[in-house]
């Protein structure tokens, strides 16, 4: 029979398993380091140490502990990958990527505006002159209202 001090499924959390200690249902690590993800606690333990993790979790309000643990896991994982810069190095790389992408976006927007202007001028020129009919000119009575009147100018009948 299980004692009342053990956790529900008698599986120790990842922290207690790594530290080789008995896991109780009141274990501060149990909600945040489940046995299914032992690598998370291993990374955090390697960087911060078990007693420091306990102290940090006790200082954080219960409703914010999950976020604090995720932050510790992120920092520890980044620190293991890059011992010099840690997550700051990754943040710097991401900021550089954002800056480069923003520059490319600005260039694309400028190119789009230039193409729209070019298309607009080509379309307005095509309204005034139709190259398919060389002796035909399309005259507009009022371009702002888009009411178009056509008049065919061909000097031959009058000569």
Tab-separated table of C-alpha atoms in Angstrom:
chain	number	residue	atom	x	y	z
A	1	UNK	CA	0.000	0.000	0.000
A	2	UNK	CA	1.204	3.499	-0.848
A	3	UNK	CA	2.003	5.887	1.931
A	4	UNK	CA	0.179	9.196	2.028
A	5	UNK	CA	3.410	11.112	1.507
A	6	UNK	CA	4.177	9.686	-1.946
A	7	UNK	CA	2.849	11.254	-5.117
A	8	UNK	CA	-0.197	9.878	-6.956
A	9	UNK	CA	1.432	7.660	-9.559
A	10	UNK	CA	4.521	6.793	-7.453
A	11	UNK	CA	6.736	8.028	-10.291
A	12	UNK	CA	9.291	10.503	-8.980
A	13	UNK	CA	9.559	13.822	-10.740
A	14	UNK	CA	12.556	14.375	-12.981
A	15	UNK	CA	14.294	16.377	-10.238
A	16	UNK	CA	13.916	13.738	-7.529
A	17	UNK	CA	14.899	10.998	-9.932
A	18	UNK	CA	18.102	12.835	-10.914
A	19	UNK	CA	18.860	13.777	-7.314
A	20	UNK	CA	18.010	10.232	-6.188
A	21	UNK	CA	15.683	11.258	-3.455
A	22	UNK	CA	12.163	10.359	-2.482
A	23	UNK	CA	9.498	12.410	-4.266
A	24	UNK	CA	6.469	13.405	-2.208
A	25	UNK	CA	3.208	14.892	-3.344
A	26	UNK	CA	4.415	18.182	-1.837
A	27	UNK	CA	7.633	18.216	-3.874
A	28	UNK	CA	8.212	21.749	-5.192
A	29	UNK	CA	9.622	20.333	-8.449
A	30	UNK	CA	6.803	17.888	-9.222
A	31	UNK	CA	4.436	20.265	-11.099
A	32	UNK	CA	7.225	21.782	-13.178
A	33	UNK	CA	9.617	18.910	-13.908
A	34	UNK	CA	7.502	15.867	-14.793
A	35	UNK	CA	9.192	12.478	-15.211
A	36	UNK	CA	8.462	12.619	-18.949
A	37	UNK	CA	11.001	15.445	-19.488
A	38	UNK	CA	14.113	14.649	-17.439
A	39	UNK	CA	16.352	16.646	-19.791
A	40	UNK	CA	14.751	19.897	-18.633
A	41	UNK	CA	15.710	19.459	-15.012
A	42	UNK	CA	19.127	18.078	-15.948
A	43	UNK	CA	19.932	21.258	-17.885
A	44	UNK	CA	18.586	23.597	-15.202
A	45	UNK	CA	20.365	21.633	-12.453
A	46	UNK	CA	23.661	21.748	-14.340
A	47	UNK	CA	23.514	25.527	-14.720
A	48	UNK	CA	21.766	26.697	-11.533
A	49	UNK	CA	22.003	23.841	-9.030
A	50	UNK	CA	19.127	22.220	-7.143
A	51	UNK	CA	19.239	24.439	-4.068
A	52	UNK	CA	19.233	27.632	-6.146
A	53	UNK	CA	16.286	26.345	-8.185
A	54	UNK	CA	14.409	25.624	-4.957
A	55	UNK	CA	15.173	29.107	-3.613
A	56	UNK	CA	14.083	30.786	-6.853
A	57	UNK	CA	10.826	28.828	-6.974
A	58	UNK	CA	10.040	29.660	-3.342
A	59	UNK	CA	10.525	33.380	-4.016
A	60	UNK	CA	8.200	33.398	-7.024
A	61	UNK	CA	4.401	33.478	-6.528
A	62	UNK	CA	2.774	30.097	-7.214
A	63	UNK	CA	0.848	31.378	-10.249
A	64	UNK	CA	4.105	32.576	-11.880
A	65	UNK	CA	6.256	29.529	-11.159
A	66	UNK	CA	5.527	27.748	-14.429
A	67	UNK	CA	6.752	30.795	-16.358
A	68	UNK	CA	9.823	31.038	-14.126
A	69	UNK	CA	10.644	27.371	-14.739
A	70	UNK	CA	10.248	27.769	-18.506
A	71	UNK	CA	12.544	30.780	-18.349
A	72	UNK	CA	15.133	28.807	-16.373
A	73	UNK	CA	14.906	25.908	-18.836
A	74	UNK	CA	15.336	28.295	-21.768
A	75	UNK	CA	18.309	30.043	-20.179
A	76	UNK	CA	19.960	26.777	-19.106
A	77	UNK	CA	19.528	25.197	-22.546
A	78	UNK	CA	20.927	28.298	-24.248
A	79	UNK	CA	23.809	28.474	-21.774
A	80	UNK	CA	24.699	24.830	-22.452
A	81	UNK	CA	24.716	25.476	-26.208
A	82	UNK	CA	26.636	28.741	-25.945
A	83	UNK	CA	28.522	29.005	-22.618
A	84	UNK	CA	29.746	32.539	-23.355
A	85	UNK	CA	26.588	34.389	-24.426
A	86	UNK	CA	23.751	32.026	-23.505
A	87	UNK	CA	20.324	33.271	-24.528
A	88	UNK	CA	21.691	36.781	-25.135
A	89	UNK	CA	23.606	35.429	-28.131
A	90	UNK	CA	20.455	33.867	-29.525
A	91	UNK	CA	18.482	37.061	-28.935
A	92	UNK	CA	21.171	39.063	-30.759
A	93	UNK	CA	21.036	36.717	-33.750
A	94	UNK	CA	17.237	36.947	-33.843
A	95	UNK	CA	17.333	40.758	-33.606
A	96	UNK	CA	19.787	40.853	-36.515
A	97	UNK	CA	17.457	38.613	-38.542
A	98	UNK	CA	14.485	40.868	-37.748
A	99	UNK	CA	16.465	43.938	-38.830
A	100	UNK	CA	17.492	42.285	-42.123
A	101	UNK	CA	13.933	41.125	-42.818
A	102	UNK	CA	12.571	44.597	-42.007
A	103	UNK	CA	15.045	46.095	-44.488
A	104	UNK	CA	13.980	43.609	-47.171
A	105	UNK	CA	10.328	44.389	-46.438
A	106	UNK	CA	10.970	48.122	-46.753
A	107	UNK	CA	12.738	47.548	-50.087
A	108	UNK	CA	9.814	45.440	-51.308
A	109	UNK	CA	7.291	48.076	-50.270
A	110	UNK	CA	9.304	50.772	-52.064
A	111	UNK	CA	9.542	48.604	-55.184
A	112	UNK	CA	5.796	47.923	-55.037
A	113	UNK	CA	5.060	51.633	-54.790
A	114	UNK	CA	7.355	52.358	-57.749
A	115	UNK	CA	5.657	49.645	-59.815
A	116	UNK	CA	2.211	50.993	-58.888
A	117	UNK	CA	3.276	54.482	-59.960
A	118	UNK	CA	4.687	53.120	-63.199
A	119	UNK	CA	1.520	51.117	-63.868
A	120	UNK	CA	-0.626	54.142	-63.109
A	121	UNK	CA	1.282	56.313	-65.568
A	122	UNK	CA	1.125	53.601	-68.251
A	123	UNK	CA	-2.614	53.182	-67.725
A	124	UNK	CA	-3.275	56.922	-67.843
A	125	UNK	CA	-1.227	57.192	-71.043
A	126	UNK	CA	-3.161	54.325	-72.584
A	127	UNK	CA	-6.440	56.108	-71.849
A	128	UNK	CA	-5.307	59.100	-73.884
A	129	UNK	CA	-3.778	57.215	-76.783
A	130	UNK	CA	-4.542	53.769	-78.175
A	131	UNK	CA	-1.511	52.358	-80.009
A	132	UNK	CA	-3.663	49.687	-81.685
A	133	UNK	CA	-5.342	52.437	-83.689
A	134	UNK	CA	-2.563	54.829	-84.742
A	135	UNK	CA	-4.840	57.540	-86.080
A	136	UNK	CA	-7.280	57.332	-83.202
A	137	UNK	CA	-7.055	59.447	-80.114
A	138	UNK	CA	-9.218	58.962	-77.083
A	139	UNK	CA	-10.134	62.269	-75.546
A	140	UNK	CA	-11.495	62.577	-72.087
A	141	UNK	CA	-14.043	65.101	-71.079
A	142	UNK	CA	-13.566	64.578	-67.340
A	143	UNK	CA	-10.917	62.142	-66.032
A	144	UNK	CA	-11.796	62.698	-62.375
A	145	UNK	CA	-15.342	61.406	-62.938
A	146	UNK	CA	-14.143	58.743	-65.398
A	147	UNK	CA	-16.767	59.785	-67.963
A	148	UNK	CA	-15.011	59.224	-71.257
A	149	UNK	CA	-15.920	60.614	-74.629
A	150	UNK	CA	-14.300	59.349	-77.760
A	151	UNK	CA	-13.586	61.368	-80.809
A	152	UNK	CA	-11.882	59.910	-83.813
A	153	UNK	CA	-9.467	62.286	-85.387
A	154	UNK	CA	-8.684	61.281	-88.922
A	155	UNK	CA	-7.614	64.143	-91.186
A	156	UNK	CA	-8.132	62.163	-94.415
A	157	UNK	CA	-11.894	62.704	-94.812
A	158	UNK	CA	-11.408	66.461	-94.483
A	159	UNK	CA	-8.623	66.733	-97.042
